[in-house]
Coordinates of C-alpha atoms and ligand atoms in Angstrom, one line a residue:
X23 CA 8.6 12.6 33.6
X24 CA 6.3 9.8 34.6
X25 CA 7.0 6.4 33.4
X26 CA 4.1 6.4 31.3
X27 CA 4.6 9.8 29.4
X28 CA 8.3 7.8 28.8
X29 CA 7.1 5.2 27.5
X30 CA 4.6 7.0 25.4
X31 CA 7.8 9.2 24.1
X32 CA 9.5 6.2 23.0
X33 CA 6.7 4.6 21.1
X34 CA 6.0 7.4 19.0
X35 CA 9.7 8.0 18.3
X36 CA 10.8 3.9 17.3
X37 CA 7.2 3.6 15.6
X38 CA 7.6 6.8 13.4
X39 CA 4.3 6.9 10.8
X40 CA 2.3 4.5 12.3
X41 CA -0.8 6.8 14.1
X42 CA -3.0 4.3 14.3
X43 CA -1.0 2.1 16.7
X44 CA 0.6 5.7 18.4
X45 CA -3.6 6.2 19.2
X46 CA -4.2 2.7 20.2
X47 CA -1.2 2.5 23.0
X48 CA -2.1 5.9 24.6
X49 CA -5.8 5.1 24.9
X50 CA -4.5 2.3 27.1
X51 CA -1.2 3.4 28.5
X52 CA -3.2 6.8 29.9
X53 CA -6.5 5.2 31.6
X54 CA -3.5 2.7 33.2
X55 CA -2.2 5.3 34.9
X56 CA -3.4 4.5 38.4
X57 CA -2.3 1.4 38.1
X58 CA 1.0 1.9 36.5
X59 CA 2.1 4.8 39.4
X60 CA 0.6 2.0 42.4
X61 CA 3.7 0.1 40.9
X62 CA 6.1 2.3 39.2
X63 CA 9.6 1.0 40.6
X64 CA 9.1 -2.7 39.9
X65 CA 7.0 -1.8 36.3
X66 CA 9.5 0.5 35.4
X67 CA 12.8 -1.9 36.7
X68 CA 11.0 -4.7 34.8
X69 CA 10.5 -2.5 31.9
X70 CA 7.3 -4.1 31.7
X71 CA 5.2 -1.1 29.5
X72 CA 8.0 -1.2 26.9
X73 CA 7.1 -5.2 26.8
X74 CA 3.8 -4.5 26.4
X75 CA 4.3 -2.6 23.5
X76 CA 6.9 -4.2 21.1
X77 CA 5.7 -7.0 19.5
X78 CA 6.7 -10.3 20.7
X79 CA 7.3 -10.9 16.7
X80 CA 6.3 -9.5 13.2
X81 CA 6.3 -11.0 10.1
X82 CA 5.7 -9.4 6.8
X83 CA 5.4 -11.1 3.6
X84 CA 5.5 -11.2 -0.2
X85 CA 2.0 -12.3 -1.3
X86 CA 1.9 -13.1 -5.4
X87 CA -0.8 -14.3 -6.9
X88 CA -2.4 -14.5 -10.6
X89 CA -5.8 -12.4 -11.4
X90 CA -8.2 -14.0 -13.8
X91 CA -6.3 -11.9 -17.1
X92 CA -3.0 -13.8 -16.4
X93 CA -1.5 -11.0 -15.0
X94 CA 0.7 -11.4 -11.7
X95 CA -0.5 -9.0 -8.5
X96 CA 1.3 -8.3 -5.4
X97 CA 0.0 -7.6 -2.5
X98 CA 1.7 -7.6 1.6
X99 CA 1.1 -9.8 4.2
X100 CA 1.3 -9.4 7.8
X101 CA 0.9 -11.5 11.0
X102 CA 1.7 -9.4 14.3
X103 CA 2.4 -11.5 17.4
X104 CA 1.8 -9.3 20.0
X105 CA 1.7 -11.1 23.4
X106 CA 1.6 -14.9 24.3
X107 CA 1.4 -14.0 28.5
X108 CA -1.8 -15.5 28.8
X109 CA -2.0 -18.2 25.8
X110 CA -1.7 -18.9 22.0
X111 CA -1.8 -15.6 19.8
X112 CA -5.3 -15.1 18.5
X113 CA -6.8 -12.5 16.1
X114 CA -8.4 -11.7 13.1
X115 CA -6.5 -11.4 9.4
X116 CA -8.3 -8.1 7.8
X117 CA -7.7 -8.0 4.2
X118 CA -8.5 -4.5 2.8
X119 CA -6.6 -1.9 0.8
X120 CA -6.1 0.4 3.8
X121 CA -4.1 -2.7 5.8
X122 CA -0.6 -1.2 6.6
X123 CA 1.6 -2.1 9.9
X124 CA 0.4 0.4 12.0
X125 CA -3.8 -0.8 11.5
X126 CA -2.2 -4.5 12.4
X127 CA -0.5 -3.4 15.0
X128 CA -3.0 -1.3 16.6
X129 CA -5.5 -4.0 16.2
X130 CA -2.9 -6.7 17.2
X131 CA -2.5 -4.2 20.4
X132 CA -5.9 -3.9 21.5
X133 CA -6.4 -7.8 20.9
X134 CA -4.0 -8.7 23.7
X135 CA -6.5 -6.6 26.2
X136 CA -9.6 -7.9 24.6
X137 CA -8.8 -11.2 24.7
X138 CA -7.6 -11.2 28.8
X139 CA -10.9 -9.6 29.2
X140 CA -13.1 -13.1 28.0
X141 CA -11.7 -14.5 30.7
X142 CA -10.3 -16.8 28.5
X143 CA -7.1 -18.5 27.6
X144 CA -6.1 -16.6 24.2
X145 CA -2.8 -14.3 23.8
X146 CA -2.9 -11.0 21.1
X147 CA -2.0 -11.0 17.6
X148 CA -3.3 -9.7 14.2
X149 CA -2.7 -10.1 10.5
X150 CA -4.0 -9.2 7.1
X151 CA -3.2 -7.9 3.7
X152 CA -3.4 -4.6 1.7
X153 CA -5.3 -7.2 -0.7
X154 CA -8.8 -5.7 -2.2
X155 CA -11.4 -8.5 -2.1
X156 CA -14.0 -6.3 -3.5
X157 CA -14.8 -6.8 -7.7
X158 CA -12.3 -9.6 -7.5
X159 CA -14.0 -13.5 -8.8
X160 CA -14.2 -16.3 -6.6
X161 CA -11.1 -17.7 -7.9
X162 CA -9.0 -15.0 -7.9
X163 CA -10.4 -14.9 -4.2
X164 CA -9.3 -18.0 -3.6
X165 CA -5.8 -18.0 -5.3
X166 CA -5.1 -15.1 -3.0
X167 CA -5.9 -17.1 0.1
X168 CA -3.5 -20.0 -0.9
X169 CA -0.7 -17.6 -1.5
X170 CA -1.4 -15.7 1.6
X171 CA -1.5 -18.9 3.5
X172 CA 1.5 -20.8 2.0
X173 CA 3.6 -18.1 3.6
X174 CA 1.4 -17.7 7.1
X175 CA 0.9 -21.7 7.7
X176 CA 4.9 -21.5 8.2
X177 CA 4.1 -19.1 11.7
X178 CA 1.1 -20.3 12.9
X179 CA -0.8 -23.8 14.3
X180 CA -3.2 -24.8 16.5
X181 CA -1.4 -24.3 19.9
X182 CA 0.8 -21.2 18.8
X183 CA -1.5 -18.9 16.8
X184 CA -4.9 -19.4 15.9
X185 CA -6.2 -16.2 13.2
X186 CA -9.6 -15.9 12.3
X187 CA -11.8 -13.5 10.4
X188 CA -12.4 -9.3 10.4
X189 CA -12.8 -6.9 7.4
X190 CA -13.2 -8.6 4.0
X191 CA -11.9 -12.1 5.5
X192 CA -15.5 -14.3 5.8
X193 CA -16.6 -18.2 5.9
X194 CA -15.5 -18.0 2.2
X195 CA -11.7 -16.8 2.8
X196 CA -11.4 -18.4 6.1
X197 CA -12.3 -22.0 3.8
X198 CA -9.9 -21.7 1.4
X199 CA -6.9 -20.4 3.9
X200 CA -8.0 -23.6 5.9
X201 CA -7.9 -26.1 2.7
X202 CA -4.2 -24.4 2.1
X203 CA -3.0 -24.8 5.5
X204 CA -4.2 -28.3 5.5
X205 CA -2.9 -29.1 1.9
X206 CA 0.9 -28.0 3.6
X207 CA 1.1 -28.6 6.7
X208 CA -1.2 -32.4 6.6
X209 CA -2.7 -31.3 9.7
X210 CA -6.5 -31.4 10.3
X211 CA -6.7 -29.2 13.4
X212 CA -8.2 -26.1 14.6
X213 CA -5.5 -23.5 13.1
X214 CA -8.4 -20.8 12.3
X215 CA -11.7 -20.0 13.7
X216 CA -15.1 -19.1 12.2
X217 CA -14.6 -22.0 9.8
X218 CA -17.7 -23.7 8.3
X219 CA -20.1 -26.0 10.0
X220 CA -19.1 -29.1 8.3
X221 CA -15.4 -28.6 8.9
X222 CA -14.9 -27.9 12.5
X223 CA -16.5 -24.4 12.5
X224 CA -18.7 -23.5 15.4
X225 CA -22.0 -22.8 15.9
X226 CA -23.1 -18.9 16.7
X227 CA -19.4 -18.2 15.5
X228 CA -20.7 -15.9 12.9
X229 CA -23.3 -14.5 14.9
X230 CA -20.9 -13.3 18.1
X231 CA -19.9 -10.4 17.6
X232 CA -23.0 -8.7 17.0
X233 CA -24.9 -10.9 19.3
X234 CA -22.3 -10.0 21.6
X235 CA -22.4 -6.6 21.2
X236 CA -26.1 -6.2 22.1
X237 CA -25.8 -8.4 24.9
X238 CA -23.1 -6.5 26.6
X239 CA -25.0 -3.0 25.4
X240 CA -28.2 -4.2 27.1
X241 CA -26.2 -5.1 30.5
X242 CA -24.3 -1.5 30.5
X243 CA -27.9 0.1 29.9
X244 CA -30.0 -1.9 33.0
X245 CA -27.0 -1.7 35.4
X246 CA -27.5 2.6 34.7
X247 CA -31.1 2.4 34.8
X248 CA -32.6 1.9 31.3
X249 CA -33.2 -1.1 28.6
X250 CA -33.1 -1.9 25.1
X251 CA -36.5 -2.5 24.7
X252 CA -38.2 0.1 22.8
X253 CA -35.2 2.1 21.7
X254 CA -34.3 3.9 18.4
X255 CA -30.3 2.3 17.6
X256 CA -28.2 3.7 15.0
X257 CA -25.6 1.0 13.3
X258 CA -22.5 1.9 10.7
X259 CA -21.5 -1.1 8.9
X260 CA -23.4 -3.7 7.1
X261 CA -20.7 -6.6 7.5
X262 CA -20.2 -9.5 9.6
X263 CA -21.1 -7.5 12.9
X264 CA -23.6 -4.9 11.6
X265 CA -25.5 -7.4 10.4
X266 CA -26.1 -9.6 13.6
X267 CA -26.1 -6.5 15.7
X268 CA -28.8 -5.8 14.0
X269 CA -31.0 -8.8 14.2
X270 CA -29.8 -8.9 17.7
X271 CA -31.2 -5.6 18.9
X272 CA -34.6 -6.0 17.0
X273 CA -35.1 -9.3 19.1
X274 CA -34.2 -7.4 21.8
X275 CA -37.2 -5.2 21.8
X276 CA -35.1 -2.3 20.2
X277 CA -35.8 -0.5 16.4
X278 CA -32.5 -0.3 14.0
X279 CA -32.9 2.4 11.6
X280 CA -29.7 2.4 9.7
X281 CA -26.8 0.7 8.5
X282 CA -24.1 2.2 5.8
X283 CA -21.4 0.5 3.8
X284 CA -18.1 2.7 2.3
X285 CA -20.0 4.5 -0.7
X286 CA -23.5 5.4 1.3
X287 CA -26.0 4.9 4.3
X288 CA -29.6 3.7 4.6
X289 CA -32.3 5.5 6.8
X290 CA -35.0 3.4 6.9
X291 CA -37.4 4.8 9.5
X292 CA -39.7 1.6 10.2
X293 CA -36.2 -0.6 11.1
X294 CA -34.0 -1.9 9.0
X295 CA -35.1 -5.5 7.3
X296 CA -32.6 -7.7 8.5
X297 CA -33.3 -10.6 5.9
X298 CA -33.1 -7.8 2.9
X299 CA -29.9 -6.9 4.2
X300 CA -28.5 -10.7 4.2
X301 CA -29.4 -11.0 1.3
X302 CA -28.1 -7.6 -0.7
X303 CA -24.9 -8.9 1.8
X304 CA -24.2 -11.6 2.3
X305 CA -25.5 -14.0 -0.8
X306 CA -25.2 -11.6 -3.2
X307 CA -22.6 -9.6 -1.9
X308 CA -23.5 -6.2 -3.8
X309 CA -24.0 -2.4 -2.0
X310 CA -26.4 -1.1 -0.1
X311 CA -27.5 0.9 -2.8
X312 CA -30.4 -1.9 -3.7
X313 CA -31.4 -1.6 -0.5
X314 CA -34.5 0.8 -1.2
X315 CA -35.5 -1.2 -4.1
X316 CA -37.0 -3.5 -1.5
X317 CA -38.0 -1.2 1.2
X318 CA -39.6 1.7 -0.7
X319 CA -39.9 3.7 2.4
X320 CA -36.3 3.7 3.0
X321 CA -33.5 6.2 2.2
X322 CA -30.1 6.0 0.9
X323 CA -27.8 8.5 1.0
X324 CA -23.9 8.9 -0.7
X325 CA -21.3 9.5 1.9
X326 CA -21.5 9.7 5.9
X327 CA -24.3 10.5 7.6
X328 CA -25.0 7.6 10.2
X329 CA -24.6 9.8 12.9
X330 CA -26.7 12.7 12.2
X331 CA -29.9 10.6 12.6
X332 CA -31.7 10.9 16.1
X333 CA -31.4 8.1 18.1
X334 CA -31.0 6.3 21.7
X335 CA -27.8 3.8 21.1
X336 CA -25.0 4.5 18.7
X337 CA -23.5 1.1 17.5
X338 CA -20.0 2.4 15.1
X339 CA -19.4 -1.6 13.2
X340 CA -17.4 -0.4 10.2
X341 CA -13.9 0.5 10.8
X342 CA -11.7 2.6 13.1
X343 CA -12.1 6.4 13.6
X344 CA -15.4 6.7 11.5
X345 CA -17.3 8.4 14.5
X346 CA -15.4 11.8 15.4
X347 CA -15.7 14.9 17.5
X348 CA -18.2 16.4 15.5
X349 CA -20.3 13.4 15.2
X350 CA -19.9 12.9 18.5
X351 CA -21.8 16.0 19.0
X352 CA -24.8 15.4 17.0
X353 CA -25.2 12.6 19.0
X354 CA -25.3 14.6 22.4
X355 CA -27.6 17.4 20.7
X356 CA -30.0 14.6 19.4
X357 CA -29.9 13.0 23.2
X358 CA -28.2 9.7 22.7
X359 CA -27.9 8.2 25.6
X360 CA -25.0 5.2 24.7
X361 CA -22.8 4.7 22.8
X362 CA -21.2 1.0 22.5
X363 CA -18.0 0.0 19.5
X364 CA -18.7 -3.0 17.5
X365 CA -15.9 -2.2 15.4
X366 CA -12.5 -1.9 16.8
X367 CA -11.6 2.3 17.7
X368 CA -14.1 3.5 15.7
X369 CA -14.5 6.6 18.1
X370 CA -11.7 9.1 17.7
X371 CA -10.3 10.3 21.1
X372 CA -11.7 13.8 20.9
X373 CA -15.6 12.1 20.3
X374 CA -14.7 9.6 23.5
X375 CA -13.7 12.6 25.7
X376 CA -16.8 14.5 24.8
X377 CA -19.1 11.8 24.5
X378 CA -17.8 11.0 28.4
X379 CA -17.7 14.6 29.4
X380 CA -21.5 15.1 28.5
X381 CA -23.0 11.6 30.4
X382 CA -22.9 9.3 27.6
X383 CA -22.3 5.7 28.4
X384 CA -19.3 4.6 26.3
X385 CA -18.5 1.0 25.9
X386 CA -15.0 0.9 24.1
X387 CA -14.7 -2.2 21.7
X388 CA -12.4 -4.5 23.2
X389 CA -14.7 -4.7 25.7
X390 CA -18.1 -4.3 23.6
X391 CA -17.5 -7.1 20.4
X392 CA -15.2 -9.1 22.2
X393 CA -17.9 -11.7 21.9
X394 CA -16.3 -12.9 18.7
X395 CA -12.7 -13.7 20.1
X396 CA -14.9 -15.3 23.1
X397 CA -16.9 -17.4 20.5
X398 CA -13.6 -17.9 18.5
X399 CA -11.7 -19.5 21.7
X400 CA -14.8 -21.7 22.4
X401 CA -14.7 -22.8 19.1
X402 CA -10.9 -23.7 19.7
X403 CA -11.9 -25.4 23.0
X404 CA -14.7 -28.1 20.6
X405 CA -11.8 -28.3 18.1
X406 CA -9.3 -29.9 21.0
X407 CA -12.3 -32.1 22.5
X408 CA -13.4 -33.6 18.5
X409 CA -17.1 -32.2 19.7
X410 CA -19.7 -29.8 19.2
X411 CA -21.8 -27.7 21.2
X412 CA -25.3 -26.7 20.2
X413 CA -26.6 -23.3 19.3
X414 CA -28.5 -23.0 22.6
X415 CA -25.2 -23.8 24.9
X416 CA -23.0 -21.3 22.6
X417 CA -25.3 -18.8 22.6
X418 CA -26.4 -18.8 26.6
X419 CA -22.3 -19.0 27.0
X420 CA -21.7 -16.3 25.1
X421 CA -24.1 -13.8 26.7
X422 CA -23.2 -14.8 30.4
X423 CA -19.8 -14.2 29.2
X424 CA -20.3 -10.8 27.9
X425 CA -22.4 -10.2 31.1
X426 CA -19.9 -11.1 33.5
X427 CA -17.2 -8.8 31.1
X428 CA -19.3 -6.0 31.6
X429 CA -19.5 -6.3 35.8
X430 CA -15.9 -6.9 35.8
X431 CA -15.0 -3.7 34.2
X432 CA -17.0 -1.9 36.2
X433 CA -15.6 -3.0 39.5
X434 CA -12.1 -2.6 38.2
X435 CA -13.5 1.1 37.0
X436 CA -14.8 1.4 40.5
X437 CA -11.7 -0.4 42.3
X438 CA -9.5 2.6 40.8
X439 CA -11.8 5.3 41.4
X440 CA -13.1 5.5 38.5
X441 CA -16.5 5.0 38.8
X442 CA -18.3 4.3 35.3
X443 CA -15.5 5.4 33.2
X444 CA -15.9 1.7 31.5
X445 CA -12.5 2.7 28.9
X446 CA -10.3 3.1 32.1
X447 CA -12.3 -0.6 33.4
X448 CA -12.0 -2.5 30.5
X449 CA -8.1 -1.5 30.4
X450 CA -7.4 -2.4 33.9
X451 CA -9.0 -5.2 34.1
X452 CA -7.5 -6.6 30.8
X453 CA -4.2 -5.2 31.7
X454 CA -4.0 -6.7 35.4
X455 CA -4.4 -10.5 34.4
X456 CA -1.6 -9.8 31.3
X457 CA 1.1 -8.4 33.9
X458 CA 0.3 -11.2 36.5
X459 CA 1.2 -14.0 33.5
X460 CA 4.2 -12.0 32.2
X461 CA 5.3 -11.1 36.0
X462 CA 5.4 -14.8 36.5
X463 CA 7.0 -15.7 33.5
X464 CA 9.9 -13.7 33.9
X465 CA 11.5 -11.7 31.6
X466 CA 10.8 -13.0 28.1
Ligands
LIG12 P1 -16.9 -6.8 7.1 O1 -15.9 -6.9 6.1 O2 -17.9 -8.0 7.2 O3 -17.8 -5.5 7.1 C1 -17.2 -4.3 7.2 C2 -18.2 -3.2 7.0 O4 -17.6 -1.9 7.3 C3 -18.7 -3.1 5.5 O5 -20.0 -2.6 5.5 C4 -17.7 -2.1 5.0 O6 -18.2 -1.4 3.8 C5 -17.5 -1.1 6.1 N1 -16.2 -0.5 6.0 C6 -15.0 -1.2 6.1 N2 -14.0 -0.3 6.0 C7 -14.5 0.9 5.8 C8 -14.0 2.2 5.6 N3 -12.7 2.4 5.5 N4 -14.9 3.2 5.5 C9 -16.2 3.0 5.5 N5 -16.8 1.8 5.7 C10 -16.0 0.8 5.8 O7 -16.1 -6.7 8.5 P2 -16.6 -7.0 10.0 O8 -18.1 -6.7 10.1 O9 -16.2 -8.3 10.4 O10 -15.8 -5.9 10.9 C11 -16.2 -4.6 11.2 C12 -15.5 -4.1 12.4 O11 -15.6 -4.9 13.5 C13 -14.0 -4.0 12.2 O12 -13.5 -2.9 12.9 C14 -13.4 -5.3 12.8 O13 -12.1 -5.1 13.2 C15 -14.4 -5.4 14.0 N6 -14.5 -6.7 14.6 C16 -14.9 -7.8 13.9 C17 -15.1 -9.0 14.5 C18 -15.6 -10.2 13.8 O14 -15.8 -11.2 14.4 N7 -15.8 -10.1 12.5 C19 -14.8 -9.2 15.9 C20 -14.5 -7.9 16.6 C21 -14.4 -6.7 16.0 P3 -17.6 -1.8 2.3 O15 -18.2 -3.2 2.1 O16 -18.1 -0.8 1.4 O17 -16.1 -1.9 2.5
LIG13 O1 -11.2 -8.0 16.3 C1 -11.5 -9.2 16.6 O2 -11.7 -9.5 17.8 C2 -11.7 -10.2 15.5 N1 -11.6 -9.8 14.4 C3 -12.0 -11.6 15.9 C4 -10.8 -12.4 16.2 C5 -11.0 -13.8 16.4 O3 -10.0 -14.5 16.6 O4 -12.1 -14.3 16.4

């Protein structure tokens, strides 16, 4: 058996119920293949893929906290800390119902590759909570946070692991973890990123991902031959990342026509109003059903249906696995011609093969919204210097960054014979700069 197909073995038998993170590790494990049997003896004599997949640490918490009738909750913490090769664990916390260890270690997982890929100083970790932000008040909000954080401040710091935000953890969470953290541990430094403006936060922070996302989408599209400009995109999501993919793309030259949240989706065929979607969003934080009361011409729809609408670019921002096989193949019957993850795995393996067997370009997420970890390290980089960079320097940073990710993938696709397979690029190329650090290191 080759070393890999052990190692896969092994993980799925010591990590019993957790398929998420099982999905995660053979994604990567199997496009390293090439690599892996250039170096088998030393890799396996070093036991360096079993390494790579146990967690340098987890830590898993009691979270209690008091809702607004008096009544005590309890919900679980996490913090994964995957891999510290290449520099200080860094990842978001997700707080949503569906958290369990196998979503934070996935995510933790794919962070460690994603982060190597910015070019950038950061190790892999992730946290969260199976914690329901959604109908809660702002001060059961926030009396969630401190719990959460009086436990997590005792793992984390400024030079050992920076978290930041992802699903249901915003500006608003990511304050009041920071005021607890500060309130403990008497340090003002730059423990978490995407904080606000006037307390360390960064600029174009909030905007990364998705600004990110478009940048690196329009780089995969001219170095095949086509542009943004002028193409129909289809989003999922209408968080964080949806939101500035979205007014990314439309200055971009490109028409948005839909966006979707957990109960529904929007069609709205003259491009979705970026502005009425802030606002239904992100100030009043409500669904996406008041979307058409603004924008009579629009639809909503209950359920899933993103991917049945005809379009050029496919951009999954919601969650993992909400584009599968059969998706995947509306998208090749209506002629899509890319598809690029905002969110991280949203494509289930079945919809990547097929979406790669019939010409699609397919940008896999730790390569396609790693512009948020980028953004989140730079913001690191102004909290160490006491400075602050303007808009215009973040944002011309971020998209050289994201262009210069996208051509090193693709000779690291092409270097392996692998030419345009950008899943197998974005692996190797995250994976080779990890082993170098731990191959120096020694075995820790
Ligand atoms: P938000 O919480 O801001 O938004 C998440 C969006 O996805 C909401 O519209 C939400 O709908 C929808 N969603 C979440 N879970 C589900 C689900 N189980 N089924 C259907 N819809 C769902 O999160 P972000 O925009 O920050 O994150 C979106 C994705 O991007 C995640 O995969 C995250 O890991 C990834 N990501 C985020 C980065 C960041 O900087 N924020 C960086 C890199 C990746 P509803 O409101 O109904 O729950
Ligand atoms: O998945 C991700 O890369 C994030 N949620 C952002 C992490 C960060 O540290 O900014």
């Amino acid at each position: 058996m080759s070393y890999v197909d052990e190692v896969l073995e092994r993980v799925v038998k010591e990590n019993p119920y957790e398929p998420e993170f099982h999905q995660a590790v053979k994604e990567v494990l199997d496009s390293l293949r090439p690599v892996v049997e250039k170096n088998e003896e030393q890799f396996r004599r070093d036991a360096l893929l079993e390494r790579l997949v146990n967690p340098e640490r987890q830590i898993k918490f009691r979270v209690p906290w008091i809702d607004d009738n008096g009544q005590v909750q309890i919900n679980t913490g996490y913090r994964v800390q995957f891999n510290s090769a290449i520099g200080p664990y860094k990842g978001g916390l997700r707080l949503h119902p569906s958290v369990n260890l196998s979503i934070i270690k996935f995510l933790g997982f794919e962070q460690i590759f994603k982060n190597s890929l910015t070019g950038l100083p950061i190790g892999g970790g992730k946290g969260g909570s199976d914690f329901d932000p959604k109908g809660k008040s702002d001060r059961e909000i926030m009396k969630f946070c401190q719990s959460f954080m009086t436990e997590l401040s005792k793992y984390i710091g400024a030079d050992t692991d920076v978290p930041a935000g992802d699903i249901g953890t915003g500006a608003r969470e990511i304050g009041y973890m920071y005021g607890q953290y500060k309130r403990i541990r008497g340090l003002f430094e730059g423990v978490l990123t995407g904080k606000g403006l006037s307390y360390g936060g960064s600029l174009v922070r909030t905007e990364a991902t998705g600004y990110g996302l478009l940048y690196i989408t329009d780089e995969m599209l001219k170095s095949n031959g086509h542009s943004l400009e002028g193409k129909t995109v289809a989003v999922s999501g209408a968080g964080n990342v949806a939101i500035y993919a979205i007014e990314k793309a439309g200055q971009l030259g490109a028409k948005v026509v839909t966006c979707s949240d957990s109960n529904g989706w929007v069609y709205d065929p003259d491009g979705i109003d970026v502005a009425v979607l802030k606002e239904i969003k992100e100030v009043k934080r409500h669904r996406l059903t008041e979307y058409k009361a603004y924008r009579p011409n629009s639809e909503y729809h209950e359920g899933k249906g993103v991917w049945t609408v005809k379009c050029d670019v496919a951009l999954p921002c919601a969650t993992q696995n909400e584009l599968n096989l059969e998706d995947a193949k509306n998208l090749v019957a209506n002629g899509t011609i890319a598809v690029a993850e905002g969110a991280n795995m949203p494509t289930t393996p079945e919809a990547v093969d097929y979406l790669q067997r019939n010409g699609v370009l397919f940008l896999p997420g730790k390569a396609a919204n790693a512009g948020g970890v980028a953004t989140s390290a730079l913001e690191m980089s102004q909290n160490s210097e006491r400075l602050h960079w303007s808009f215009e320097r973040m944002d011309s940073t971020l998209k050289s960054l994201m262009v210069d990710l996208f051509h090193n993938l693709e000779a690291a696709a092409k270097k392996y014979g692998v030419d345009g397979n950008y899943v197998a690029g974005a692996n190797i190329a995250g994976f080779e700069k990890v082993v170098d650090a731990m191959n120096a290191q020694g075995i820790v």
